[in-house]
CSV table of C-alpha atoms in Angstrom, one decimal:
chain,number,residue,atom,x,y,z
A,182,MET,CA,-85.8,-15.3,148.0
A,183,THR,CA,-84.7,-12.4,145.8
A,184,ASP,CA,-85.4,-8.8,146.4
A,185,LYS,CA,-87.8,-8.7,143.4
A,186,ALA,CA,-89.8,-11.6,144.8
A,187,LYS,CA,-89.9,-9.9,148.2
A,188,ALA,CA,-91.1,-6.7,146.6
A,189,ALA,CA,-93.7,-8.5,144.6
A,190,ILE,CA,-95.0,-10.2,147.7
A,191,ALA,CA,-95.1,-6.9,149.6
A,192,THR,CA,-97.0,-5.3,146.8
A,193,LEU,CA,-99.6,-8.0,146.6
A,194,GLU,CA,-100.1,-8.0,150.4
A,195,ASN,CA,-100.5,-4.2,150.4
A,196,LEU,CA,-103.2,-4.6,147.7
A,197,GLY,CA,-105.1,-7.0,150.0
A,198,TYR,CA,-104.2,-10.3,148.2
A,199,THR,CA,-103.9,-13.3,150.4
A,200,HIS,CA,-101.7,-16.3,150.1
A,201,GLU,CA,-102.3,-19.8,151.4
A,202,GLY,CA,-99.2,-21.5,149.9
A,203,GLY,CA,-98.6,-22.6,146.4
A,204,ILE,CA,-98.3,-20.2,143.5
A,205,LEU,CA,-101.9,-18.7,143.6
A,206,TRP,CA,-102.8,-15.6,145.4
A,207,LYS,CA,-106.5,-14.7,146.2
A,208,PRO,CA,-107.5,-11.2,145.2
A,209,PRO,CA,-109.4,-9.0,147.8
A,210,LEU,CA,-113.1,-9.5,147.8
A,211,GLY,CA,-114.0,-5.9,148.1
A,212,LYS,CA,-116.8,-4.3,150.1
A,213,ALA,CA,-119.4,-6.7,151.6
A,214,PRO,CA,-122.8,-6.4,149.9
A,215,ASP,CA,-125.4,-4.3,151.7
A,216,PHE,CA,-128.3,-6.7,152.3
A,217,ASN,CA,-130.3,-4.0,154.0
A,218,LEU,CA,-130.3,-1.7,150.9
A,219,LEU,CA,-134.0,-2.1,150.1
A,220,ASP,CA,-135.0,-1.3,153.7
A,221,THR,CA,-132.6,1.7,153.6
A,222,LEU,CA,-134.1,2.9,150.3
A,223,HIS,CA,-137.7,2.4,151.6
A,224,ALA,CA,-136.9,4.4,154.7
A,225,ARG,CA,-135.3,7.2,152.6
A,226,ILE,CA,-138.4,7.3,150.3
A,227,ALA,CA,-140.7,7.6,153.3
A,228,SER,CA,-138.6,10.4,154.7
A,229,LEU,CA,-138.6,12.3,151.4
A,230,GLU,CA,-142.4,11.8,151.1
A,231,ALA,CA,-142.9,13.2,154.6
A,232,GLN,CA,-140.8,16.2,153.8
A,233,LEU,CA,-142.8,16.8,150.6
A,234,SER,CA,-146.1,16.4,152.4
A,235,ALA,CA,-144.9,18.9,155.1
A,236,ARG,CA,-144.0,21.4,152.4
A,237,GLN,CA,-147.4,21.1,150.8
A,238,ASP,CA,-149.4,21.7,154.0
A,239,ALA,CA,-150.1,25.2,155.1
A,240,PRO,CA,-148.2,26.2,158.3
A,241,ASP,CA,-150.1,27.3,161.4
A,242,GLY,CA,-151.8,30.6,160.9
A,243,TRP,CA,-151.8,30.2,157.1
A,244,ARG,CA,-154.4,28.9,154.7
A,245,LEU,CA,-154.2,27.7,151.1
A,246,VAL,CA,-156.5,29.7,148.8
A,247,PRO,CA,-157.1,29.7,145.1
A,248,VAL,CA,-154.9,32.0,143.0
A,249,ALA,CA,-157.9,33.8,141.6
A,250,SER,CA,-160.7,34.7,144.0
A,251,THR,CA,-164.0,32.9,143.7
A,252,ALA,CA,-167.4,34.5,143.5
A,253,ALA,CA,-168.1,33.6,147.1
A,254,MET,CA,-164.8,35.2,148.3
A,255,GLU,CA,-165.6,38.4,146.4
A,256,TRP,CA,-169.1,38.4,147.8
A,257,ALA,CA,-167.8,38.0,151.4
A,258,PHE,CA,-165.3,40.9,150.8
A,259,ARG,CA,-168.1,43.2,149.5
A,260,SER,CA,-170.4,42.2,152.3
A,261,ALA,CA,-167.8,43.1,154.9
A,262,GLU,CA,-167.3,46.4,153.1
A,263,VAL,CA,-171.0,47.2,153.3
A,264,ARG,CA,-171.1,46.1,157.0
A,265,TYR,CA,-168.3,48.6,157.8
A,266,SER,CA,-169.6,51.5,155.7
A,267,ASN,CA,-172.4,54.0,156.3
A,268,GLY,CA,-174.3,52.9,153.2
A,269,ALA,CA,-173.1,55.9,151.2
A,270,GLY,CA,-169.8,54.3,150.3
A,271,ARG,CA,-167.9,55.8,153.2
A,272,MET,CA,-166.3,53.8,155.9
A,273,LEU,CA,-167.5,54.1,159.4
A,274,PRO,CA,-165.2,55.8,161.9
A,275,MET,CA,-162.8,52.9,162.1
A,276,ASP,CA,-159.2,52.3,161.5
A,277,PRO,CA,-159.0,51.6,157.7
A,278,HIS,CA,-156.4,48.9,158.5
A,279,SER,CA,-158.9,47.1,160.8
A,280,ALA,CA,-161.7,47.4,158.2
A,281,PHE,CA,-159.4,45.8,155.6
A,282,LYS,CA,-158.5,43.0,158.1
A,283,ALA,CA,-162.2,42.3,158.6
A,284,GLN,CA,-162.8,42.2,154.8
A,285,TYR,CA,-159.8,40.0,154.3
A,286,ARG,CA,-160.9,37.6,157.2
A,287,ASP,CA,-164.4,37.3,155.7
A,288,MET,CA,-163.0,36.7,152.3
A,289,LEU,CA,-160.6,34.0,153.5
A,290,SER,CA,-163.4,32.3,155.5
A,291,ALA,CA,-165.4,32.1,152.2
A,292,ALA,CA,-162.5,30.5,150.3
A,293,PRO,CA,-163.0,26.9,149.3
A,294,PRO,CA,-160.8,24.3,150.9
A,295,PRO,CA,-158.0,23.1,148.7
A,296,PRO,CA,-158.9,20.1,146.6
A,297,GLU,CA,-157.8,16.7,147.8
A,298,ARG,CA,-154.6,15.7,146.2
A,299,GLU,CA,-154.8,12.4,144.3
A,300,PRO,CA,-151.8,10.3,145.4
A,301,LYS,CA,-149.7,9.6,142.4
A,302,CYS,CA,-149.8,5.8,142.1
A,303,TRP,CA,-146.6,4.1,141.1
A,304,CYS,CA,-148.2,0.9,139.5
A,305,GLU,CA,-147.9,0.2,135.8
A,306,THR,CA,-151.7,0.4,135.4
A,307,CYS,CA,-152.2,3.8,136.9
A,308,ARG,CA,-148.9,5.3,135.6
A,309,PRO,CA,-148.1,3.5,132.4
A,310,VAL,CA,-144.5,3.5,131.1
A,311,THR,CA,-144.2,5.9,128.2
A,312,LEU,CA,-141.4,7.5,126.3
A,313,SER,CA,-141.7,10.6,128.4
A,314,ASP,CA,-142.0,8.6,131.7
A,315,MET,CA,-139.5,5.8,131.3
A,316,ARG,CA,-138.8,3.8,134.4
A,317,MET,CA,-138.7,0.3,135.8
A,318,VAL,CA,-141.9,-0.5,137.7
A,319,LEU,CA,-141.2,-2.5,140.9
A,320,CYS,CA,-143.4,-3.8,143.6
A,321,PRO,CA,-142.9,-1.5,146.6
A,322,ASP,CA,-143.1,-4.5,149.0
A,323,CYS,CA,-140.6,-7.0,147.5
A,324,GLY,CA,-138.9,-4.9,144.8
A,325,ASN,CA,-139.5,-7.4,142.0
A,326,LYS,CA,-140.6,-6.3,138.6
A,327,ARG,CA,-142.6,-9.4,137.8
A,328,CYS,CA,-144.7,-9.3,141.0
A,329,PRO,CA,-148.4,-8.8,140.2
A,330,LYS,CA,-148.5,-5.8,142.6
A,331,ALA,CA,-146.1,-3.9,140.3
A,332,THR,CA,-148.6,-4.3,137.5
A,333,HIS,CA,-151.6,-3.1,139.7
A,334,HIS,CA,-151.6,-1.7,143.2
A,335,ASP,CA,-154.6,-3.8,144.2
A,336,ASN,CA,-152.9,-7.1,143.4
A,337,ALA,CA,-151.3,-9.0,146.2
A,338,CYS,CA,-147.5,-9.1,146.5
A,339,THR,CA,-146.2,-12.6,145.8
A,340,ASN,CA,-142.6,-11.8,146.8
A,341,SER,CA,-141.5,-13.5,143.6
A,342,ASN,CA,-139.8,-12.4,140.4
A,343,ALA,CA,-140.8,-15.6,138.5
A,344,PRO,CA,-142.3,-15.0,135.0
A,345,GLY,CA,-145.8,-16.2,134.3
A,346,GLN,CA,-147.5,-15.0,137.5
A,347,PRO,CA,-151.2,-14.4,137.1
A,348,GLY,CA,-152.0,-10.7,137.3
A,349,SER,CA,-148.5,-9.6,136.3
A,350,SER,CA,-147.8,-7.9,133.0
A,351,TRP,CA,-145.2,-10.7,132.7
A,352,GLU,CA,-148.0,-13.3,132.9
A,353,HIS,CA,-147.6,-14.6,129.3
A,354,VAL,CA,-143.8,-14.6,129.3
A,355,LYS,CA,-142.5,-18.2,129.3
A,356,PRO,CA,-139.8,-19.2,131.8
A,357,HIS,CA,-136.4,-19.7,130.2
A,358,GLY,CA,-136.2,-23.2,128.6
A,359,ALA,CA,-140.0,-23.6,128.4
A,360,THR,CA,-141.4,-24.8,125.1
A,361,ASN,CA,-144.6,-23.7,123.3
A,362,ASP,CA,-146.9,-26.7,123.6
């Protein structure tokens, strides 16, 4: 065997090619596919949703209030002001800071609770695909685009990507090779 042939064989072996005799060498197959990718992505999505939810909740000792005070909040503040004054617009002998705290506490207790957040639905019916919101709508359970649950969140998951499934937006798409009878 010549030096060039030895060098060529060494190069192919270093690149991961395998040889089982004859003149053909098998190229390396590469990284094995990750069959748990969907589970990994679902876990990551759940983690990010939990982080987002935690950011939107008020920490202990805090309360979410409207940006602009409501009439009830202003009334509570004024009522506390009257309670801590002598009726002539002068504060009773009390630490002004404590009076403000009382007014603030009463005003916060009159604040309405934050409105319930509507969960943003992912399905094609609740969140239609538009030019400004372009995405592929997939079933969250099976990951298939033709699953009826991808079309509407109340539909059952069929765990199938076959065209023509009832309830799917792909219901009227003919399978490949089907004829119009």
